[in-house]
XYZ file of C-alpha atoms in Angstrom:
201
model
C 0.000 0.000 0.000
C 3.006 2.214 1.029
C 5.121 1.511 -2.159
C 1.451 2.746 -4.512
C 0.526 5.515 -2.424
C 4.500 6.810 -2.652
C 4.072 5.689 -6.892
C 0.961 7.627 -7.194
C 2.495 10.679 -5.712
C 5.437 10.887 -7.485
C 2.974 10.681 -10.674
C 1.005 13.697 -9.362
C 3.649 15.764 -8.575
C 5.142 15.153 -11.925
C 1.726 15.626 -14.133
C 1.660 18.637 -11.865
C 5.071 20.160 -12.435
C 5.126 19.422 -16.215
C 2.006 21.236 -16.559
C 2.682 24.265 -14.798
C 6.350 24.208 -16.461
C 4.677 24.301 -19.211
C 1.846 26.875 -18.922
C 4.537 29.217 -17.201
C 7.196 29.005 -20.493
C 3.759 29.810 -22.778
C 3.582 32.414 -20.607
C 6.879 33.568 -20.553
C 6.937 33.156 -24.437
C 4.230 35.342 -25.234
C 5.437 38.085 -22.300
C 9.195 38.204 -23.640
C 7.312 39.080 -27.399
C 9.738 37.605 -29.533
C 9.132 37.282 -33.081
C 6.724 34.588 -34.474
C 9.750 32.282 -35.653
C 10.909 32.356 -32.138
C 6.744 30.635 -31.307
C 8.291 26.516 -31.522
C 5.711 26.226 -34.470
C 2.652 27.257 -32.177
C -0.649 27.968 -33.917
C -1.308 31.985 -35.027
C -4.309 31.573 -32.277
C -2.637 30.276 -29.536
C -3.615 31.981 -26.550
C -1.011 34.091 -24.885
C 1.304 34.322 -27.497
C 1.740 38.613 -27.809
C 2.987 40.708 -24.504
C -0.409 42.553 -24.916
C -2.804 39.131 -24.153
C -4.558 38.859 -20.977
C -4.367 35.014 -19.282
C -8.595 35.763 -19.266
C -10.827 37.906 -20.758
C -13.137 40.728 -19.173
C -15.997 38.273 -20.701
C -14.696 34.932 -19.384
C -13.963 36.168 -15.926
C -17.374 38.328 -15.723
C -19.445 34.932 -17.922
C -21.185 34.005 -14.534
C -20.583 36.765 -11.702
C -24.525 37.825 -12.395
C -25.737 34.474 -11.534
C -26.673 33.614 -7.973
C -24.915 30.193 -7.546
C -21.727 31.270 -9.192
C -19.915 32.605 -6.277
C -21.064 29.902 -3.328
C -19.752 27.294 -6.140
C -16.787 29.353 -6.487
C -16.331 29.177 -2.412
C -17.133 25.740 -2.200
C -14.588 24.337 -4.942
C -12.002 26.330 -2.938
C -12.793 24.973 0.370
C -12.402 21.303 -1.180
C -9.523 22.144 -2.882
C -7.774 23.855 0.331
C -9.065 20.937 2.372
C -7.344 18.289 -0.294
C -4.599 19.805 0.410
C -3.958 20.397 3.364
C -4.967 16.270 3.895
C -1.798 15.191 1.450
C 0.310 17.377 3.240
C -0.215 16.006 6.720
C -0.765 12.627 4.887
C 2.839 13.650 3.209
C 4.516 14.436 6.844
C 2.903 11.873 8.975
C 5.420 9.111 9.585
C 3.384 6.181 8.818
C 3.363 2.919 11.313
C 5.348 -0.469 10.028
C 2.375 -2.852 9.935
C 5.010 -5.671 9.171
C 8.160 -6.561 8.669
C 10.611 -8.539 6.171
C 12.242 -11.487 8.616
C 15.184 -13.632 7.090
C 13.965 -17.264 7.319
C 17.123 -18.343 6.195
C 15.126 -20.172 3.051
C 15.729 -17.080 0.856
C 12.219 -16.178 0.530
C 11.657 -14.871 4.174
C 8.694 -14.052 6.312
C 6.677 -11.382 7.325
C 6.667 -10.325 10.923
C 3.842 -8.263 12.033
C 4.954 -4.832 13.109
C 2.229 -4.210 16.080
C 3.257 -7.831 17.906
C 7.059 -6.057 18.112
C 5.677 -3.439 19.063
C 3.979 -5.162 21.992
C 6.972 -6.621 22.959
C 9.046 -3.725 22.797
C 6.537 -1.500 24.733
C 6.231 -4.303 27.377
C 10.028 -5.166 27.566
C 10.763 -1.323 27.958
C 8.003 -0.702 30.660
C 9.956 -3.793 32.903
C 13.280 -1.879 33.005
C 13.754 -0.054 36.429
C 12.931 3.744 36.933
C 10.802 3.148 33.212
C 6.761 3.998 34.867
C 5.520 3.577 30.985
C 6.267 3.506 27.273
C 5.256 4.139 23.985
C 7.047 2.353 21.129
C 5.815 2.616 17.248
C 7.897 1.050 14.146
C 8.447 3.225 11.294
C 10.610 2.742 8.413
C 10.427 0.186 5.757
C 9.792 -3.300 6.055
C 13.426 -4.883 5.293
C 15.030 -1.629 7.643
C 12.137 -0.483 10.419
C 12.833 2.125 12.385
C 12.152 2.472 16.114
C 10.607 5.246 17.854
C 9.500 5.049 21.733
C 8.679 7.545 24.119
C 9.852 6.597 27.579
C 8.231 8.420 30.974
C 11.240 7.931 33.790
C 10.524 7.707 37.460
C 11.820 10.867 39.253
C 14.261 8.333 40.618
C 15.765 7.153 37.351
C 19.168 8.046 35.673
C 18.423 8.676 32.296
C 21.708 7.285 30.990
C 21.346 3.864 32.885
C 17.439 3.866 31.167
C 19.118 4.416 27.716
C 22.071 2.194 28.261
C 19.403 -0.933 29.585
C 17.367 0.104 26.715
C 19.504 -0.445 24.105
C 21.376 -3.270 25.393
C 18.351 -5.473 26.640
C 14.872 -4.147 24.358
C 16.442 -3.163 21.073
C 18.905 -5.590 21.149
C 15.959 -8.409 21.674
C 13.678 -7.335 19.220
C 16.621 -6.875 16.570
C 17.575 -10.334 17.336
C 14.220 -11.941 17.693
C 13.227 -10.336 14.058
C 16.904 -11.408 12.330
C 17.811 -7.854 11.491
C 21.325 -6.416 10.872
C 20.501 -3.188 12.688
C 17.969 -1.685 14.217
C 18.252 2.168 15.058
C 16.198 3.836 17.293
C 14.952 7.207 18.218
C 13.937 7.660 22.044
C 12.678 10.555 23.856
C 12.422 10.932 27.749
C 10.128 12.602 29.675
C 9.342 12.762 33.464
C 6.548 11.795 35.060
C 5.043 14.439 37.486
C 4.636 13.759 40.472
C 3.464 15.303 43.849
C 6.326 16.645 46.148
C 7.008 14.864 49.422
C 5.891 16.517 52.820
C 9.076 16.388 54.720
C 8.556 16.142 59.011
């Protein structure tokens, strides 16, 4: 699903940018007003094509102003378009979760691991270690190199470095192990819990 979504936005963006390259150099041509042989064979009524052409006409842009549902369609097509949008782009920066990943089986056709069960085990390996009072582990990435990202609340007792050390050394180092992978990198970010302050007799 990941490797279409990715093709089908590489499409769009190029349909995209080869149109508007190409609108903006008809443009461009017609604004520098260079002689006709300098036109790449374009028709004598091709739009913008003379310095004094307007992109649209006083009549096309005034065709439908006097009718009532003109400018709610207008307002509407704008909204959807604005909303479509903005959707891709947080679609576009949203890191997506791993929903499996590529084990060696040693068979040389492999097997799929699903990405939520490490995930499970991650989250419930990480919450064991001492001064760890929860944790939130997702799998990013791509299936044959996933990625690890976990969010770790310390105990106002715990030394960060000894959480991190433990961490890597005992959680990562299982789950990289348990899945057959060469490496597994991860990204972790602490944060204390809060807690109420001690009434000292």
């Amino acid at each position: 699903m990941r490797r279409v979504r990715g093709t089908v936005n590489r499409v769009l963006l190029g349909l995209t940018g080869v149109l508007l390259f190409g609108v903006g150099g008809l443009v461009l041509l017609g604004g520098l007003g260079l002689p006709a042989k300098w036109h790449l064979g374009l028709p004598a009524g091709w739009p913008w094509s003379r310095p004094d052409e307007v992109l649209l006409s006083t009549r096309q842009r005034t065709r439908w102003t006097d009718q009532g549902w003109w400018w709610p369609v207008v307002i509407a097509a704008l909204a959807v378009f604005v909303l479509l949008m903005l959707w891709w782009l947080l679609t576009q920066l949203r890191r997506h979760r791993l929903n499996e990943i590529l084990v060696d089986s040693g068979d040389g056709e492999g097997a799929l691991l699903r990405g939520r069960a490490l995930e499970d085990a991650l989250t419930a390996e990480s919450e064991a270690l001492e001064g760890v009072d929860g944790a939130g582990v997702l799998l990013t990435g791509r299936r044959s190199e996933p990625h690890v990202r976990a969010v770790l609340a310390l105990a106002p007792h715990a030394d960060p470095g000894t959480v991190l050390r433990r961490l890597s050394d005992e959680s990562v180092a299982h789950a990289r192990r348990s899945a057959g992978l060469d490496r597994l990198p991860a990204d972790v970010r602490l944060r204390a819990v809060k807690h109420r302050p001690e009434r000292v007799s």
